[in-house]
Amino acid sequence: MSFATPVWDQTIFEFFHYTRNQAFDFLAPLFSSPVFLWGVVLVGLFFGLRGWPRRHQVLVVLSLLALLGMADGGTNIVKNQVGRVRPLNALASVYFHEDGKWQQRPADFVQTKEKGSSFPSAHAANSMGVAVLLAFFFPACRKSIWLFPVLVGWSRFYLAKHYPIDVCSGWIFGAVMAAIICAVLLSLCSRSIKEIRWRQNGRLQ
């Protein structure tokens, strides 16, 4: 299955992709780097889970690992079925970051790849899923955690890795996977969830 890129999809992509400056050139690869992204998550968990009972720490970590497996694995299954070619392999004049440096497709570039892995964005799915799950476990971060998937999604436009519809679909997919995990936790581990929320808010919910 494949689909043509809608005009609005490419228009939004071009708006974000061609709004370029040195700061964005530095930040976009950083926000898309798995080492950086999951490093931030691990550091946040290290400080956020300090002093928690071991069973609660294990529950949070296992939930995140399950989320990443479902979101990443699920998007890869869809990617293999859809086969949408990434913007950097489909459009002329786009900029892309490879081998540690920025490059640009020539103005006469013609798409040669017949199959790709653009739809949906695994980065977007993973980041949104993690954000939803962290908001579930750490209510105090609910107002700021959404910046995480937004920055990751923006970086994917900027790097010409994905179109907007790829990122939005990834966000939805990741949020659904996280919601499923939250529902399972509330069903099977309700006592632990109440204890965790008591730790966060000072009262049982």
PDB file of C-alpha atoms in Angstrom:
ATOM      1  CA  MET A   1       0.000   0.000   0.000  1.00  0.00           C
ATOM      2  CA  SER A   2       1.272   3.500  -0.789  1.00  0.00           C
ATOM      3  CA  PHE A   3      -0.173   6.967  -1.179  1.00  0.00           C
ATOM      4  CA  ALA A   4       0.644  10.232  -2.887  1.00  0.00           C
ATOM      5  CA  THR A   5       1.708  13.142  -0.698  1.00  0.00           C
ATOM      6  CA  PRO A   6      -1.218  15.572  -0.233  1.00  0.00           C
ATOM      7  CA  VAL A   7      -0.500  19.203  -1.080  1.00  0.00           C
ATOM      8  CA  TRP A   8      -1.163  20.353   2.495  1.00  0.00           C
ATOM      9  CA  ASP A   9       1.181  17.696   3.838  1.00  0.00           C
ATOM     10  CA  GLN A  10       4.072  18.873   1.678  1.00  0.00           C
ATOM     11  CA  THR A  11       3.273  22.545   2.339  1.00  0.00           C
ATOM     12  CA  ILE A  12       3.522  22.106   6.106  1.00  0.00           C
ATOM     13  CA  PHE A  13       6.666  20.030   5.664  1.00  0.00           C
ATOM     14  CA  GLU A  14       8.313  22.765   3.577  1.00  0.00           C
ATOM     15  CA  PHE A  15       7.367  25.477   6.087  1.00  0.00           C
ATOM     16  CA  PHE A  16       9.183  23.717   8.926  1.00  0.00           C
ATOM     17  CA  HIS A  17      11.981  22.254   6.833  1.00  0.00           C
ATOM     18  CA  TYR A  18      13.086  25.454   5.126  1.00  0.00           C
ATOM     19  CA  THR A  19      12.899  27.669   8.231  1.00  0.00           C
ATOM     20  CA  ARG A  20      16.609  27.219   8.756  1.00  0.00           C
ATOM     21  CA  ASN A  21      19.304  28.745  10.971  1.00  0.00           C
ATOM     22  CA  GLN A  22      22.470  27.595  12.719  1.00  0.00           C
ATOM     23  CA  ALA A  23      20.749  26.966  16.038  1.00  0.00           C
ATOM     24  CA  PHE A  24      18.156  24.690  14.405  1.00  0.00           C
ATOM     25  CA  ASP A  25      20.895  22.942  12.424  1.00  0.00           C
ATOM     26  CA  PHE A  26      22.534  22.049  15.736  1.00  0.00           C
ATOM     27  CA  LEU A  27      19.385  21.183  17.707  1.00  0.00           C
ATOM     28  CA  ALA A  28      17.489  19.061  15.182  1.00  0.00           C
ATOM     29  CA  PRO A  29      20.044  16.207  14.982  1.00  0.00           C
ATOM     30  CA  LEU A  30      20.320  16.344  18.769  1.00  0.00           C
ATOM     31  CA  PHE A  31      16.572  15.976  19.323  1.00  0.00           C
ATOM     32  CA  SER A  32      16.483  13.052  16.889  1.00  0.00           C
ATOM     33  CA  SER A  33      19.458  11.240  18.414  1.00  0.00           C
ATOM     34  CA  PRO A  34      18.317   8.077  20.271  1.00  0.00           C
ATOM     35  CA  VAL A  35      21.353   8.309  22.561  1.00  0.00           C
ATOM     36  CA  PHE A  36      20.443  11.855  23.596  1.00  0.00           C
ATOM     37  CA  LEU A  37      16.703  11.231  23.862  1.00  0.00           C
ATOM     38  CA  TRP A  38      16.828   8.101  25.936  1.00  0.00           C
ATOM     39  CA  GLY A  39      19.729   9.501  27.921  1.00  0.00           C
ATOM     40  CA  VAL A  40      17.452  12.350  29.004  1.00  0.00           C
ATOM     41  CA  VAL A  41      14.687   9.872  29.894  1.00  0.00           C
ATOM     42  CA  LEU A  42      17.069   7.685  31.911  1.00  0.00           C
ATOM     43  CA  VAL A  43      18.498  10.652  33.816  1.00  0.00           C
ATOM     44  CA  GLY A  44      14.967  11.871  34.539  1.00  0.00           C
ATOM     45  CA  LEU A  45      13.962   8.427  35.801  1.00  0.00           C
ATOM     46  CA  PHE A  46      17.068   8.169  37.954  1.00  0.00           C
ATOM     47  CA  PHE A  47      16.176  11.346  39.815  1.00  0.00           C
ATOM     48  CA  GLY A  48      12.402  10.877  39.629  1.00  0.00           C
ATOM     49  CA  LEU A  49      12.432   7.344  41.065  1.00  0.00           C
ATOM     50  CA  ARG A  50      14.928   7.988  43.869  1.00  0.00           C
ATOM     51  CA  GLY A  51      13.496   6.890  47.193  1.00  0.00           C
ATOM     52  CA  TRP A  52      10.641   4.924  45.617  1.00  0.00           C
ATOM     53  CA  PRO A  53      10.022   1.323  46.765  1.00  0.00           C
ATOM     54  CA  ARG A  54      11.810  -1.157  44.504  1.00  0.00           C
ATOM     55  CA  ARG A  55       8.547  -2.706  43.260  1.00  0.00           C
ATOM     56  CA  HIS A  56       7.339   0.702  42.086  1.00  0.00           C
ATOM     57  CA  GLN A  57      10.625   1.420  40.335  1.00  0.00           C
ATOM     58  CA  VAL A  58      10.433  -1.939  38.545  1.00  0.00           C
ATOM     59  CA  LEU A  59       6.819  -1.298  37.547  1.00  0.00           C
ATOM     60  CA  VAL A  60       7.671   2.050  35.941  1.00  0.00           C
ATOM     61  CA  VAL A  61      10.725   0.701  34.101  1.00  0.00           C
ATOM     62  CA  LEU A  62       8.924  -2.411  32.826  1.00  0.00           C
ATOM     63  CA  SER A  63       5.997  -0.267  31.670  1.00  0.00           C
ATOM     64  CA  LEU A  64       8.345   1.975  29.679  1.00  0.00           C
ATOM     65  CA  LEU A  65      10.109  -1.009  28.125  1.00  0.00           C
ATOM     66  CA  ALA A  66       6.755  -2.530  27.144  1.00  0.00           C
ATOM     67  CA  LEU A  67       5.680   0.800  25.670  1.00  0.00           C
ATOM     68  CA  LEU A  68       8.829   1.124  23.571  1.00  0.00           C
ATOM     69  CA  GLY A  69       8.466  -2.450  22.341  1.00  0.00           C
ATOM     70  CA  MET A  70       4.842  -1.932  21.331  1.00  0.00           C
ATOM     71  CA  ALA A  71       5.311   1.516  19.785  1.00  0.00           C
ATOM     72  CA  ASP A  72       8.557   0.811  17.963  1.00  0.00           C
ATOM     73  CA  GLY A  73       7.595  -2.689  16.876  1.00  0.00           C
ATOM     74  CA  GLY A  74       4.117  -1.625  15.814  1.00  0.00           C
ATOM     75  CA  THR A  75       5.288   1.291  13.693  1.00  0.00           C
ATOM     76  CA  ASN A  76       7.843  -0.922  11.962  1.00  0.00           C
ATOM     77  CA  ILE A  77       5.120  -3.382  10.989  1.00  0.00           C
ATOM     78  CA  VAL A  78       3.070  -0.549   9.469  1.00  0.00           C
ATOM     79  CA  LYS A  79       6.149   0.922   7.739  1.00  0.00           C
ATOM     80  CA  ASN A  80       6.846  -2.362   6.004  1.00  0.00           C
ATOM     81  CA  GLN A  81       3.269  -2.487   4.728  1.00  0.00           C
ATOM     82  CA  VAL A  82       3.028   1.139   3.581  1.00  0.00           C
ATOM     83  CA  GLY A  83       6.542   1.680   2.229  1.00  0.00           C
ATOM     84  CA  ARG A  84       6.311   5.467   1.993  1.00  0.00           C
ATOM     85  CA  VAL A  85       9.588   7.032   0.822  1.00  0.00           C
ATOM     86  CA  ARG A  86      11.127   9.593   3.151  1.00  0.00           C
ATOM     87  CA  PRO A  87      11.213  13.250   2.000  1.00  0.00           C
ATOM     88  CA  LEU A  88      15.011  13.228   1.796  1.00  0.00           C
ATOM     89  CA  ASN A  89      14.773  10.422  -0.783  1.00  0.00           C
ATOM     90  CA  ALA A  90      11.777  11.842  -2.621  1.00  0.00           C
ATOM     91  CA  LEU A  91      12.153  15.620  -2.953  1.00  0.00           C
ATOM     92  CA  ALA A  92      14.656  17.845  -4.732  1.00  0.00           C
ATOM     93  CA  SER A  93      16.597  20.544  -2.859  1.00  0.00           C
ATOM     94  CA  VAL A  94      15.877  19.199   0.636  1.00  0.00           C
ATOM     95  CA  TYR A  95      18.536  19.344   3.337  1.00  0.00           C
ATOM     96  CA  PHE A  96      19.505  16.257   5.301  1.00  0.00           C
ATOM     97  CA  HIS A  97      22.032  15.365   7.982  1.00  0.00           C
ATOM     98  CA  GLU A  98      24.230  12.363   7.259  1.00  0.00           C
ATOM     99  CA  ASP A  99      27.723  11.261   8.305  1.00  0.00           C
ATOM    100  CA  GLY A 100      27.837  14.115  10.820  1.00  0.00           C
ATOM    101  CA  LYS A 101      27.275  16.914   8.311  1.00  0.00           C
ATOM    102  CA  TRP A 102      24.490  18.727   6.489  1.00  0.00           C
ATOM    103  CA  GLN A 103      23.957  18.005   2.806  1.00  0.00           C
ATOM    104  CA  GLN A 104      21.407  19.068   0.181  1.00  0.00           C
ATOM    105  CA  ARG A 105      19.797  17.198  -2.672  1.00  0.00           C
ATOM    106  CA  PRO A 106      20.432  18.842  -6.048  1.00  0.00           C
ATOM    107  CA  ALA A 107      17.648  20.847  -7.680  1.00  0.00           C
ATOM    108  CA  ASP A 108      17.335  18.199 -10.396  1.00  0.00           C
ATOM    109  CA  PHE A 109      17.144  15.290  -7.924  1.00  0.00           C
ATOM    110  CA  VAL A 110      14.698  12.577  -8.997  1.00  0.00           C
ATOM    111  CA  GLN A 111      13.316   9.935  -6.650  1.00  0.00           C
ATOM    112  CA  THR A 112      14.794   6.514  -7.364  1.00  0.00           C
ATOM    113  CA  LYS A 113      13.711   4.564  -4.281  1.00  0.00           C
ATOM    114  CA  GLU A 114      10.447   2.683  -4.744  1.00  0.00           C
ATOM    115  CA  LYS A 115       9.932   1.749  -1.103  1.00  0.00           C
ATOM    116  CA  GLY A 116      10.840   3.435   2.169  1.00  0.00           C
ATOM    117  CA  SER A 117      10.010   3.676   5.860  1.00  0.00           C
ATOM    118  CA  SER A 118       8.532   7.117   6.360  1.00  0.00           C
ATOM    119  CA  PHE A 119       5.003   6.309   7.578  1.00  0.00           C
ATOM    120  CA  PRO A 120       4.484   6.405  10.507  1.00  0.00           C
ATOM    121  CA  SER A 121       7.311   7.979  12.498  1.00  0.00           C
ATOM    122  CA  ALA A 122       8.716   5.640  15.156  1.00  0.00           C
ATOM    123  CA  HIS A 123      10.481   8.606  16.804  1.00  0.00           C
ATOM    124  CA  ALA A 124       7.136  10.376  17.171  1.00  0.00           C
ATOM    125  CA  ALA A 125       5.395   7.246  18.444  1.00  0.00           C
ATOM    126  CA  ASN A 126       8.093   6.493  21.007  1.00  0.00           C
ATOM    127  CA  SER A 127       8.356  10.055  22.281  1.00  0.00           C
ATOM    128  CA  MET A 128       4.595  10.537  22.601  1.00  0.00           C
ATOM    129  CA  GLY A 129       4.145   7.142  24.241  1.00  0.00           C
ATOM    130  CA  VAL A 130       6.874   7.927  26.770  1.00  0.00           C
ATOM    131  CA  ALA A 131       5.338  11.346  27.437  1.00  0.00           C
ATOM    132  CA  VAL A 132       1.889   9.870  28.108  1.00  0.00           C
ATOM    133  CA  LEU A 133       3.318   7.182  30.372  1.00  0.00           C
ATOM    134  CA  LEU A 134       5.478   9.630  32.321  1.00  0.00           C
ATOM    135  CA  ALA A 135       2.486  11.948  32.734  1.00  0.00           C
ATOM    136  CA  PHE A 136       0.587   8.947  34.113  1.00  0.00           C
ATOM    137  CA  PHE A 137       3.278   8.104  36.682  1.00  0.00           C
ATOM    138  CA  PHE A 138       4.449  11.670  37.409  1.00  0.00           C
ATOM    139  CA  PRO A 139       1.424  14.032  37.397  1.00  0.00           C
ATOM    140  CA  ALA A 140       3.628  16.982  38.342  1.00  0.00           C
ATOM    141  CA  CYS A 141       5.276  16.904  34.909  1.00  0.00           C
ATOM    142  CA  ARG A 142       2.031  16.906  32.912  1.00  0.00           C
ATOM    143  CA  LYS A 143       2.302  20.570  31.926  1.00  0.00           C
ATOM    144  CA  SER A 144       5.814  20.351  30.498  1.00  0.00           C
ATOM    145  CA  ILE A 145       6.287  16.783  29.286  1.00  0.00           C
ATOM    146  CA  TRP A 146       4.450  17.423  25.991  1.00  0.00           C
ATOM    147  CA  LEU A 147       7.349  19.569  24.814  1.00  0.00           C
ATOM    148  CA  PHE A 148       9.330  16.337  24.473  1.00  0.00           C
ATOM    149  CA  PRO A 149       7.311  14.772  21.603  1.00  0.00           C
ATOM    150  CA  VAL A 150       6.782  18.182  19.973  1.00  0.00           C
ATOM    151  CA  LEU A 151      10.530  18.817  19.707  1.00  0.00           C
ATOM    152  CA  VAL A 152      11.147  15.288  18.452  1.00  0.00           C
ATOM    153  CA  GLY A 153       8.412  15.669  15.832  1.00  0.00           C
ATOM    154  CA  TRP A 154       9.754  19.040  14.691  1.00  0.00           C
ATOM    155  CA  SER A 155      13.239  17.569  14.309  1.00  0.00           C
ATOM    156  CA  ARG A 156      11.896  14.892  11.973  1.00  0.00           C
ATOM    157  CA  PHE A 157      10.479  17.577   9.603  1.00  0.00           C
ATOM    158  CA  TYR A 158      13.661  19.591   9.812  1.00  0.00           C
ATOM    159  CA  LEU A 159      15.862  16.594   9.021  1.00  0.00           C
ATOM    160  CA  ALA A 160      13.612  15.619   6.072  1.00  0.00           C
ATOM    161  CA  LYS A 161      12.998  12.218   7.636  1.00  0.00           C
ATOM    162  CA  HIS A 162       9.215  12.495   7.742  1.00  0.00           C
ATOM    163  CA  TYR A 163       6.194  14.394   6.467  1.00  0.00           C
ATOM    164  CA  PRO A 164       3.705  15.917   8.948  1.00  0.00           C
ATOM    165  CA  ILE A 165       1.211  13.092   8.440  1.00  0.00           C
ATOM    166  CA  ASP A 166       3.923  10.595   9.397  1.00  0.00           C
ATOM    167  CA  VAL A 167       4.667  12.422  12.644  1.00  0.00           C
ATOM    168  CA  CYS A 168       1.014  12.999  13.578  1.00  0.00           C
ATOM    169  CA  SER A 169       0.217   9.339  12.926  1.00  0.00           C
ATOM    170  CA  GLY A 170       3.194   8.355  15.064  1.00  0.00           C
ATOM    171  CA  TRP A 171       1.990  10.584  17.893  1.00  0.00           C
ATOM    172  CA  ILE A 172      -1.472   8.999  17.774  1.00  0.00           C
ATOM    173  CA  PHE A 173      -0.039   5.482  17.612  1.00  0.00           C
ATOM    174  CA  GLY A 174       2.272   6.087  20.572  1.00  0.00           C
ATOM    175  CA  ALA A 175      -0.511   7.675  22.647  1.00  0.00           C
ATOM    176  CA  VAL A 176      -2.804   4.710  21.981  1.00  0.00           C
ATOM    177  CA  MET A 177      -0.101   2.201  22.971  1.00  0.00           C
ATOM    178  CA  ALA A 178       0.549   4.137  26.184  1.00  0.00           C
ATOM    179  CA  ALA A 179      -3.170   4.334  26.948  1.00  0.00           C
ATOM    180  CA  ILE A 180      -3.439   0.555  26.592  1.00  0.00           C
ATOM    181  CA  ILE A 181      -0.582   0.060  29.041  1.00  0.00           C
ATOM    182  CA  CYS A 182      -2.127   2.530  31.498  1.00  0.00           C
ATOM    183  CA  ALA A 183      -5.460   0.681  31.299  1.00  0.00           C
ATOM    184  CA  VAL A 184      -3.739  -2.644  31.960  1.00  0.00           C
ATOM    185  CA  LEU A 185      -1.855  -1.170  34.920  1.00  0.00           C
ATOM    186  CA  LEU A 186      -5.045   0.239  36.435  1.00  0.00           C
ATOM    187  CA  SER A 187      -6.710  -3.150  36.002  1.00  0.00           C
ATOM    188  CA  LEU A 188      -3.928  -5.439  37.230  1.00  0.00           C
ATOM    189  CA  CYS A 189      -1.871  -3.206  39.537  1.00  0.00           C
ATOM    190  CA  SER A 190      -4.452  -0.835  40.965  1.00  0.00           C
ATOM    191  CA  ARG A 191      -3.013  -0.952  44.491  1.00  0.00           C
ATOM    192  CA  SER A 192       0.493  -0.064  43.285  1.00  0.00           C
ATOM    193  CA  ILE A 193      -0.868   2.748  41.109  1.00  0.00           C
ATOM    194  CA  LYS A 194      -2.775   4.167  44.086  1.00  0.00           C
ATOM    195  CA  GLU A 195       0.384   4.011  46.190  1.00  0.00           C
ATOM    196  CA  ILE A 196       2.375   5.761  43.460  1.00  0.00           C
ATOM    197  CA  ARG A 197      -0.216   8.510  43.178  1.00  0.00           C
ATOM    198  CA  TRP A 198      -0.276   8.862  46.935  1.00  0.00           C
ATOM    199  CA  ARG A 199       3.472   9.433  46.841  1.00  0.00           C
ATOM    200  CA  GLN A 200       2.971  12.079  44.164  1.00  0.00           C
ATOM    201  CA  ASN A 201       0.001  13.907  45.646  1.00  0.00           C
ATOM    202  CA  GLY A 202       0.002  13.040  49.357  1.00  0.00           C
ATOM    203  CA  ARG A 203      -3.378  11.336  49.157  1.00  0.00           C
ATOM    204  CA  LEU A 204      -4.999   8.290  47.610  1.00  0.00           C
ATOM    205  CA  GLN A 205      -6.969   8.814  44.403  1.00  0.00           C
TER     206      GLN A 205
END
